[in-house]
Amino acid sequence: MADAASRLATLAEELLGEPLPVRLRAWDGSEAGPAGGPVLIVRDRRALRRMIWKPGELGLARAWVAGELDVEGDLYALLDGLSGLLWERGEETRSLLDSVRDPKLRAAARALLRLAGPFPPPKPPAEEMRGRSGNRHSKRRDEQAISHHYDVGNDFYELVLGPSMVYSCAYWTEDGTLEDAQRDKLDLIARKLNLQEGDRLLDVGCGWGSMAIHAAREYGARVVGVTLSREQAAYARKRIADEGLTDLIEIRVQDYRDVDDGPYDAISSIGMAEHVGAVKYREYADTLYGLLKPGGRLLNHQISRRPEPDEEAYEVDAFIDAYVFPDGELSPMGSTLTTLEDAGFEVRDVEAIREHYALTLRRWVANLEADWDRAVRLTSPGRARVWRLYMAASAVSFERNRIGVNQFLAVKTPVSGVSGTALRPRVWNEKTG
């Protein structure tokens, strides 16, 4: 099949109504499109069959995970170039072949079908989440979703995250390392919570124990960390024992909704609320409010999305839902703030740190790429490709302000109205005492 790249580029332009912003290289070695930038490589016609059956993000993701699509050159530049087609077009791209009416477009679609080769499409890659059971955001289904994402091997996460083992946005200075930035983030949270020696801290979604260890070691807090991942819990307990902190920290495999030993002086929830789901977010806020003592503080560190013109039309990202965070949902920053207030919290501070997450993700991608062969051995080629794509694409999303990340400091202010917050609260940027 001669010059498949030119044929594919022409068909894509006819279907999309605009030239492809990146160069293509097809399975026959032919190339087409603008030169001088990254190249999208279509290694196998099977990729086209996937995209025809699942137009938009999911079809592309399946082809990427299967190794049928690849990139030569700067992955970030390619994702940035494709962002207008993948993200800004929305439903228009997803339903492209379902809604063709123009005879010219119908002819192009038929030509694309011929170019794609025999049908039906290949089966989805093994790394795709399937077989979910139970109601969305039920305890049983949440446990399945968390296991899919986090129980892929602690060695793999060590490779990607580095020694800090913190899987959330770091807090950067101009010349700091990833480990410095993650330590600074944990310390920022501890200071916002005004942790004191002997305080009881509940760390919801405690991961591999980094926040719990920091709070106990640096502030003398007594910490309960809860996670649904057994692999995380085992890793965290070993770290805590190695640090000699078992008398101050307890790690539980437990749903936060089952915690019943309050009150706590403070609660940290770092990168966990994204798993809760819109229909359960008020329950989440009510539960944490009920677990705090009067005057207790909540630090909720959470990714947000831009508001939709019609919030009822919001759909979970297909690639993220299938391969990364099953059932995960993002809420606009204003919705999160309102829900916290409706639960009774007084929100005292909101800090937006969107650019910090882009920097963090780029460091994680660099770690993965630097030790790629080992990452593949620890998981699978498809799993490593999932993580590379999702982290790189997320970095571009943060940079383009499609998503953000915010820290909400909320207080269970007592009837007296005394919040315990300083008149000039940003003093937490300078550690005191």
Short mmCIF file of C-alpha atoms in Angstrom, two decimals:
data_model
loop_
_atom_site.label_atom_id
_atom_site.label_comp_id
_atom_site.label_asym_id
_atom_site.label_seq_id
_atom_site.Cartn_x
_atom_site.Cartn_y
_atom_site.Cartn_z
CA MET A 1 0.00 0.00 0.00
CA ALA A 2 1.95 2.99 -1.32
CA ASP A 3 2.26 6.23 0.62
CA ALA A 4 -0.19 5.40 3.39
CA ALA A 5 0.84 8.50 5.35
CA SER A 6 -0.30 10.92 2.61
CA ARG A 7 -3.59 9.09 2.21
CA LEU A 8 -4.14 9.09 5.96
CA ALA A 9 -3.27 12.77 6.31
CA THR A 10 -5.64 13.71 3.47
CA LEU A 11 -8.48 11.68 4.96
CA ALA A 12 -7.89 13.12 8.41
CA GLU A 13 -7.96 16.65 7.02
CA GLU A 14 -11.24 15.98 5.20
CA LEU A 15 -12.85 14.45 8.27
CA LEU A 16 -11.58 17.04 10.76
CA GLY A 17 -11.90 20.08 8.51
CA GLU A 18 -8.33 21.24 9.18
CA PRO A 19 -4.77 20.07 8.53
CA LEU A 20 -3.15 17.75 11.02
CA PRO A 21 -0.80 19.84 13.19
CA VAL A 22 1.84 17.08 13.41
CA ARG A 23 3.83 14.95 11.02
CA LEU A 24 2.71 11.37 10.34
CA ARG A 25 4.78 8.27 9.63
CA ALA A 26 2.79 5.22 8.52
CA TRP A 27 3.45 1.49 8.75
CA ASP A 28 4.87 1.46 5.19
CA GLY A 29 7.57 4.01 6.06
CA SER A 30 5.91 6.92 4.25
CA GLU A 31 5.61 10.36 5.88
CA ALA A 32 3.33 13.36 5.47
CA GLY A 33 2.62 16.62 7.25
CA PRO A 34 4.67 19.53 8.60
CA ALA A 35 8.36 18.82 9.05
CA GLY A 36 10.66 19.93 11.85
CA GLY A 37 8.62 18.78 14.83
CA PRO A 38 7.65 15.57 16.58
CA VAL A 39 6.35 12.68 14.48
CA LEU A 40 3.27 10.58 15.24
CA ILE A 41 4.09 7.04 14.14
CA VAL A 42 1.26 4.72 13.09
CA ARG A 43 3.04 1.37 13.35
CA ASP A 44 0.07 -0.81 12.45
CA ARG A 45 -3.26 -0.37 10.64
CA ARG A 46 -4.91 -1.91 13.69
CA ALA A 47 -4.62 1.56 15.25
CA LEU A 48 -7.02 2.94 12.63
CA ARG A 49 -9.58 0.23 13.38
CA ARG A 50 -9.46 1.13 17.05
CA MET A 51 -9.99 4.82 16.29
CA ILE A 52 -12.86 4.20 13.90
CA TRP A 53 -14.74 2.13 16.46
CA LYS A 54 -13.88 4.48 19.33
CA PRO A 55 -13.36 7.95 17.81
CA GLY A 56 -11.49 10.38 20.01
CA GLU A 57 -9.45 9.77 23.09
CA LEU A 58 -10.23 6.14 23.94
CA GLY A 59 -9.44 4.79 20.49
CA LEU A 60 -6.15 6.68 20.40
CA ALA A 61 -5.33 5.50 23.92
CA ARG A 62 -5.93 1.86 23.07
CA ALA A 63 -3.65 2.12 20.05
CA TRP A 64 -0.98 3.85 22.16
CA VAL A 65 -1.11 1.30 24.97
CA ALA A 66 -0.93 -1.56 22.44
CA GLY A 67 2.18 -0.02 20.86
CA GLU A 68 0.46 0.63 17.53
CA LEU A 69 1.03 4.38 17.93
CA ASP A 70 4.29 5.96 19.01
CA VAL A 71 6.07 9.29 19.01
CA GLU A 72 9.44 10.30 17.71
CA GLY A 73 10.68 13.53 19.25
CA ASP A 74 9.12 15.72 21.93
CA LEU A 75 6.05 13.98 23.38
CA TYR A 76 4.90 17.18 25.12
CA ALA A 77 5.05 19.18 21.88
CA LEU A 78 3.05 16.53 20.06
CA LEU A 79 0.39 16.41 22.77
CA ASP A 80 0.23 20.20 22.80
CA GLY A 81 -0.21 20.20 19.03
CA LEU A 82 -2.98 17.63 19.17
CA SER A 83 -4.74 19.21 22.13
CA GLY A 84 -7.14 21.18 19.96
CA LEU A 85 -8.28 17.94 18.32
CA LEU A 86 -8.35 15.75 21.43
CA TRP A 87 -9.56 18.13 24.14
CA GLU A 88 -11.13 21.30 22.83
CA ARG A 89 -13.34 19.62 20.21
CA GLY A 90 -15.02 17.44 22.83
CA GLU A 91 -18.12 15.60 21.66
CA GLU A 92 -17.54 16.73 18.09
CA THR A 93 -14.48 14.46 17.90
CA ARG A 94 -15.98 11.56 19.84
CA SER A 95 -19.01 11.24 17.58
CA LEU A 96 -17.28 12.20 14.35
CA LEU A 97 -18.08 9.10 12.31
CA ASP A 98 -21.51 8.69 13.85
CA SER A 99 -22.78 12.04 12.65
CA VAL A 100 -21.32 12.32 9.12
CA ARG A 101 -23.88 13.86 6.77
CA ASP A 102 -21.79 15.58 4.08
CA PRO A 103 -21.29 13.28 1.04
CA LYS A 104 -17.62 14.31 0.86
CA LEU A 105 -17.12 13.34 4.47
CA ARG A 106 -18.98 10.08 3.97
CA ALA A 107 -16.64 9.25 1.09
CA ALA A 108 -13.62 10.07 3.24
CA ALA A 109 -14.98 7.85 6.02
CA ARG A 110 -15.41 4.95 3.58
CA ALA A 111 -11.84 5.46 2.33
CA LEU A 112 -10.59 5.43 5.90
CA LEU A 113 -12.41 2.15 6.49
CA ARG A 114 -10.68 0.63 3.46
CA LEU A 115 -7.30 1.91 4.63
CA ALA A 116 -7.84 0.49 8.11
CA GLY A 117 -8.03 -3.08 6.89
CA PRO A 118 -10.23 -6.01 7.95
CA PHE A 119 -12.70 -5.59 10.78
CA PRO A 120 -13.64 -6.10 13.61
CA PRO A 121 -11.29 -4.01 15.79
CA PRO A 122 -8.73 -5.71 18.03
CA LYS A 123 -9.62 -6.44 21.64
CA PRO A 124 -8.75 -3.68 24.15
CA PRO A 125 -5.29 -4.00 25.75
CA ALA A 126 -5.08 -6.09 28.91
CA GLU A 127 -4.24 -2.98 30.95
CA GLU A 128 -7.76 -1.57 30.44
CA MET A 129 -10.01 -1.70 33.52
CA ARG A 130 -12.84 -4.15 33.01
CA GLY A 131 -15.25 -6.11 35.17
CA ARG A 132 -16.22 -3.40 37.64
CA SER A 133 -18.91 -4.59 40.01
CA GLY A 134 -21.20 -2.79 42.39
CA ASN A 135 -22.68 0.68 42.27
CA ARG A 136 -20.41 3.54 41.28
CA HIS A 137 -18.51 4.80 44.37
CA SER A 138 -19.81 2.04 46.58
CA LYS A 139 -17.18 0.79 49.04
CA ARG A 140 -16.71 -2.44 47.08
CA ARG A 141 -16.27 -0.70 43.73
CA ASP A 142 -13.99 2.00 45.17
CA GLU A 143 -11.73 -0.74 46.51
CA GLN A 144 -11.54 -2.30 43.02
CA ALA A 145 -10.71 1.06 41.45
CA ILE A 146 -8.00 1.86 43.98
CA SER A 147 -6.45 -1.58 43.57
CA HIS A 148 -6.34 -1.17 39.77
CA HIS A 149 -4.32 2.01 40.08
CA TYR A 150 -2.15 1.54 43.13
CA ASP A 151 -1.51 -2.19 43.39
CA VAL A 152 0.79 -2.35 40.36
CA GLY A 153 3.98 -2.79 42.38
CA ASN A 154 5.71 -0.57 44.90
CA ASP A 155 9.00 -0.94 43.00
CA PHE A 156 7.39 0.68 39.97
CA TYR A 157 6.18 3.63 42.03
CA GLU A 158 9.63 4.00 43.59
CA LEU A 159 11.07 4.30 40.09
CA VAL A 160 8.57 6.98 39.05
CA LEU A 161 8.13 8.98 42.26
CA GLY A 162 11.66 8.81 43.60
CA PRO A 163 12.69 8.53 47.27
CA SER A 164 9.93 10.80 48.58
CA MET A 165 7.20 8.30 47.53
CA VAL A 166 4.70 11.16 47.35
CA TYR A 167 2.11 10.82 44.59
CA SER A 168 0.69 14.33 44.51
CA CYS A 169 1.70 17.81 43.42
CA ALA A 170 5.00 19.03 44.88
CA TYR A 171 5.68 22.62 46.00
CA TRP A 172 8.55 24.09 44.01
CA THR A 173 11.20 26.74 44.36
CA GLU A 174 13.27 27.85 41.39
CA ASP A 175 16.19 25.46 41.93
CA GLY A 176 14.85 22.66 44.16
CA THR A 177 14.93 18.93 43.49
CA LEU A 178 11.80 16.76 43.35
CA GLU A 179 12.59 15.44 46.83
CA ASP A 180 13.02 19.01 48.16
CA ALA A 181 9.73 20.07 46.59
CA GLN A 182 7.81 17.11 48.01
CA ARG A 183 9.25 17.69 51.49
CA ASP A 184 8.28 21.37 51.23
CA LYS A 185 4.74 20.38 50.24
CA LEU A 186 4.34 18.06 53.22
CA ASP A 187 5.71 20.72 55.53
CA LEU A 188 3.43 23.37 54.06
CA ILE A 189 0.44 21.14 54.83
CA ALA A 190 1.66 20.47 58.37
CA ARG A 191 2.00 24.21 58.99
CA LYS A 192 -1.38 25.03 57.49
CA LEU A 193 -2.85 22.44 59.87
CA ASN A 194 -0.90 24.06 62.73
CA LEU A 195 0.25 20.63 63.92
CA GLN A 196 1.51 20.52 67.48
CA GLU A 197 3.17 17.76 69.44
CA GLY A 198 0.58 15.20 70.54
CA ASP A 199 -2.08 16.31 68.04
CA ARG A 200 -4.16 13.54 66.45
CA LEU A 201 -3.92 13.68 62.66
CA LEU A 202 -6.06 11.60 60.31
CA ASP A 203 -4.41 11.21 56.89
CA VAL A 204 -7.13 10.16 54.45
CA GLY A 205 -5.72 8.27 51.48
CA CYS A 206 -2.32 8.03 53.14
CA GLY A 207 -0.48 6.46 50.21
CA TRP A 208 2.92 5.10 51.12
CA GLY A 209 2.98 6.94 54.44
CA SER A 210 5.01 10.04 53.58
CA MET A 211 2.68 12.61 55.17
CA ALA A 212 2.21 10.45 58.27
CA ILE A 213 5.96 10.05 58.71
CA HIS A 214 6.63 13.76 58.22
CA ALA A 215 3.93 14.80 60.69
CA ALA A 216 5.11 12.37 63.36
CA ARG A 217 8.85 12.85 62.90
CA GLU A 218 8.92 16.63 62.47
CA TYR A 219 5.94 17.70 64.60
CA GLY A 220 5.37 14.88 67.08
CA ALA A 221 1.81 14.27 65.84
CA ARG A 222 0.00 10.99 66.48
CA VAL A 223 -1.20 9.83 63.08
CA VAL A 224 -3.79 7.42 61.73
CA GLY A 225 -3.40 6.83 57.99
CA VAL A 226 -6.09 5.04 55.98
CA THR A 227 -5.82 3.57 52.48
CA LEU A 228 -7.71 0.98 50.42
CA SER A 229 -4.48 -0.34 48.90
CA ARG A 230 -2.93 -3.28 50.73
CA GLU A 231 0.36 -2.82 48.88
CA GLN A 232 0.56 0.80 49.99
CA ALA A 233 -0.24 -0.12 53.58
CA ALA A 234 2.44 -2.82 53.74
CA TYR A 235 5.03 -0.46 52.29
CA ALA A 236 4.06 2.38 54.65
CA ARG A 237 4.24 0.14 57.72
CA LYS A 238 7.76 -0.98 56.82
CA ARG A 239 8.90 2.62 56.32
CA ILE A 240 7.39 3.60 59.66
CA ALA A 241 9.13 0.73 61.43
CA ASP A 242 12.43 1.65 59.80
CA GLU A 243 11.98 5.23 61.06
CA GLY A 244 11.21 4.01 64.60
CA LEU A 245 7.80 5.71 64.55
CA THR A 246 5.46 2.79 65.20
CA ASP A 247 4.42 4.30 68.54
CA LEU A 248 3.13 7.43 66.76
CA ILE A 249 1.64 6.09 63.51
CA GLU A 250 -1.03 3.53 62.71
CA ILE A 251 -1.73 2.55 59.10
CA ARG A 252 -5.10 0.94 58.35
CA VAL A 253 -6.56 -0.68 55.26
CA GLN A 254 -9.88 1.05 55.76
CA ASP A 255 -12.45 3.12 53.91
CA TYR A 256 -12.52 6.66 55.28
CA ARG A 257 -16.28 6.24 55.72
CA ASP A 258 -15.61 3.53 58.31
CA VAL A 259 -13.34 5.64 60.54
CA ASP A 260 -15.19 6.03 63.85
CA ASP A 261 -12.55 6.94 66.43
CA GLY A 262 -12.67 10.73 66.29
CA PRO A 263 -12.35 13.44 67.24
CA TYR A 264 -9.14 14.40 65.49
CA ASP A 265 -7.28 17.69 65.81
CA ALA A 266 -6.55 17.77 62.09
CA ILE A 267 -7.23 15.90 58.85
CA SER A 268 -5.10 15.86 55.72
CA SER A 269 -6.62 14.66 52.46
CA ILE A 270 -3.96 14.88 49.75
CA GLY A 271 -4.94 13.83 46.24
CA MET A 272 -7.71 11.59 47.56
CA ALA A 273 -10.92 13.55 46.94
CA GLU A 274 -10.62 12.97 43.17
CA HIS A 275 -11.63 9.35 43.85
CA VAL A 276 -14.74 10.27 45.85
CA GLY A 277 -17.12 11.17 43.00
CA ALA A 278 -19.56 14.03 42.65
CA VAL A 279 -22.52 12.11 44.09
CA LYS A 280 -20.50 11.25 47.21
CA TYR A 281 -18.64 14.48 47.76
CA ARG A 282 -21.10 15.90 50.28
CA GLU A 283 -20.89 12.64 52.23
CA TYR A 284 -17.10 12.96 52.15
CA ALA A 285 -17.23 16.52 53.52
CA ASP A 286 -19.81 15.60 56.17
CA THR A 287 -17.74 12.61 57.30
CA LEU A 288 -14.54 14.59 57.71
CA TYR A 289 -16.40 17.41 59.48
CA GLY A 290 -17.84 14.90 61.93
CA LEU A 291 -14.41 13.43 62.67
CA LEU A 292 -12.87 16.77 63.69
CA LYS A 293 -13.01 18.35 67.11
CA PRO A 294 -14.40 21.91 67.35
CA GLY A 295 -11.68 24.17 66.00
CA GLY A 296 -10.07 21.29 64.10
CA ARG A 297 -8.62 21.86 60.65
CA LEU A 298 -8.94 20.09 57.31
CA LEU A 299 -6.37 20.48 54.53
CA ASN A 300 -7.95 19.24 51.31
CA HIS A 301 -5.44 19.07 48.42
CA GLN A 302 -7.40 18.35 45.23
CA ILE A 303 -7.20 18.50 41.44
CA SER A 304 -9.93 20.61 39.85
CA ARG A 305 -11.28 21.10 36.35
CA ARG A 306 -12.63 24.14 34.56
CA PRO A 307 -16.41 24.61 34.93
CA GLU A 308 -18.57 23.39 32.05
CA PRO A 309 -21.18 25.70 30.46
CA ASP A 310 -23.61 22.86 31.16
CA GLU A 311 -22.41 20.90 34.20
CA GLU A 312 -24.90 18.13 33.44
CA ALA A 313 -22.95 17.43 30.24
CA TYR A 314 -19.66 16.77 32.07
CA GLU A 315 -18.16 13.39 31.19
CA VAL A 316 -15.25 11.61 32.83
CA ASP A 317 -12.13 11.49 30.67
CA ALA A 318 -12.36 8.19 28.76
CA PHE A 319 -8.64 7.33 28.81
CA ILE A 320 -8.18 8.19 32.49
CA ASP A 321 -11.30 6.24 33.43
CA ALA A 322 -10.30 3.13 31.49
CA TYR A 323 -6.59 2.99 32.27
CA VAL A 324 -5.60 5.24 35.15
CA PHE A 325 -8.17 6.30 37.77
CA PRO A 326 -11.34 4.23 37.23
CA ASP A 327 -14.42 6.14 38.39
CA GLY A 328 -12.33 9.19 39.23
CA GLU A 329 -14.06 12.55 38.82
CA LEU A 330 -12.90 16.15 38.93
CA SER A 331 -14.98 19.04 40.23
CA PRO A 332 -14.59 22.78 39.63
CA MET A 333 -12.85 24.61 42.46
CA GLY A 334 -16.00 26.57 43.29
CA SER A 335 -18.05 23.39 43.67
CA THR A 336 -15.55 21.98 46.14
CA LEU A 337 -15.55 25.17 48.19
CA THR A 338 -19.36 25.30 48.27
CA THR A 339 -19.64 21.68 49.37
CA LEU A 340 -17.16 22.20 52.20
CA GLU A 341 -19.16 25.22 53.35
CA ASP A 342 -22.46 23.34 53.08
CA ALA A 343 -21.00 20.67 55.37
CA GLY A 344 -20.34 23.33 58.02
CA PHE A 345 -16.69 24.20 57.38
CA GLU A 346 -15.36 27.73 57.36
CA VAL A 347 -12.97 27.87 54.41
CA ARG A 348 -10.09 30.08 55.51
CA ASP A 349 -7.70 29.81 52.60
CA VAL A 350 -7.48 28.49 49.05
CA GLU A 351 -4.08 28.27 47.36
CA ALA A 352 -3.90 27.46 43.65
CA ILE A 353 -0.68 25.67 42.66
CA ARG A 354 -1.47 24.57 39.10
CA GLU A 355 1.97 25.25 37.64
CA HIS A 356 3.59 23.23 40.43
CA TYR A 357 1.84 20.07 39.24
CA ALA A 358 3.08 20.51 35.67
CA LEU A 359 6.64 20.67 37.02
CA THR A 360 6.03 17.60 39.20
CA LEU A 361 4.64 15.53 36.34
CA ARG A 362 7.53 16.39 34.07
CA ARG A 363 9.94 15.11 36.73
CA TRP A 364 7.97 11.87 37.08
CA VAL A 365 8.00 11.36 33.31
CA ALA A 366 11.76 11.97 33.27
CA ASN A 367 12.22 9.33 35.99
CA LEU A 368 10.15 6.85 33.99
CA GLU A 369 11.93 7.50 30.71
CA ALA A 370 15.38 7.34 32.34
CA ASP A 371 14.74 3.78 33.56
CA TRP A 372 12.29 2.63 30.91
CA ASP A 373 13.47 -0.95 30.50
CA ARG A 374 13.21 -1.60 34.22
CA ALA A 375 9.76 0.00 34.34
CA VAL A 376 8.61 -2.40 31.61
CA ARG A 377 10.04 -5.38 33.50
CA LEU A 378 8.31 -4.31 36.72
CA THR A 379 4.88 -3.97 35.10
CA SER A 380 4.29 -4.49 31.38
CA PRO A 381 5.06 -2.55 28.19
CA GLY A 382 1.44 -1.41 28.05
CA ARG A 383 1.35 -0.29 31.68
CA ALA A 384 4.54 1.73 31.30
CA ARG A 385 3.07 3.37 28.17
CA VAL A 386 -0.12 4.19 30.09
CA TRP A 387 1.84 6.02 32.76
CA ARG A 388 4.02 7.89 30.28
CA LEU A 389 1.03 9.12 28.29
CA TYR A 390 -1.15 10.01 31.24
CA MET A 391 1.56 11.93 33.09
CA ALA A 392 2.76 13.80 30.00
CA ALA A 393 -0.78 14.63 28.88
CA SER A 394 -1.67 15.76 32.41
CA ALA A 395 1.38 18.05 32.47
CA VAL A 396 0.17 19.70 29.26
CA SER A 397 -3.35 20.01 30.72
CA PHE A 398 -2.02 21.83 33.79
CA GLU A 399 0.13 24.08 31.63
CA ARG A 400 -2.83 24.99 29.40
CA ASN A 401 -5.12 25.63 32.40
CA ARG A 402 -7.49 22.83 31.49
CA ILE A 403 -7.11 21.48 35.02
CA GLY A 404 -5.71 22.91 38.24
CA VAL A 405 -4.86 21.85 41.77
CA ASN A 406 -5.79 23.66 44.97
CA GLN A 407 -5.25 23.43 48.70
CA PHE A 408 -8.33 24.27 50.77
CA LEU A 409 -7.77 25.04 54.43
CA ALA A 410 -11.10 24.59 56.22
CA VAL A 411 -11.89 24.91 59.93
CA LYS A 412 -14.64 23.36 62.01
CA THR A 413 -15.16 26.73 63.62
CA PRO A 414 -16.99 26.49 66.97
CA VAL A 415 -20.05 28.47 67.98
CA SER A 416 -17.80 31.07 69.61
CA GLY A 417 -16.47 32.00 66.18
CA VAL A 418 -12.85 31.61 67.29
CA SER A 419 -11.18 29.90 64.33
CA GLY A 420 -7.67 29.77 65.73
CA THR A 421 -6.37 31.15 62.43
CA ALA A 422 -3.80 33.94 62.47
CA LEU A 423 -4.84 37.42 61.37
CA ARG A 424 -2.32 37.15 58.56
CA PRO A 425 -2.53 33.42 57.82
CA ARG A 426 0.14 33.22 55.14
CA VAL A 427 2.73 33.19 57.94
CA TRP A 428 2.84 29.43 57.26
CA ASN A 429 5.19 30.28 54.41
CA GLU A 430 7.79 30.84 57.15
CA LYS A 431 8.09 27.99 59.62
CA THR A 432 7.95 29.26 63.19
CA GLY A 433 8.50 27.69 66.58
#
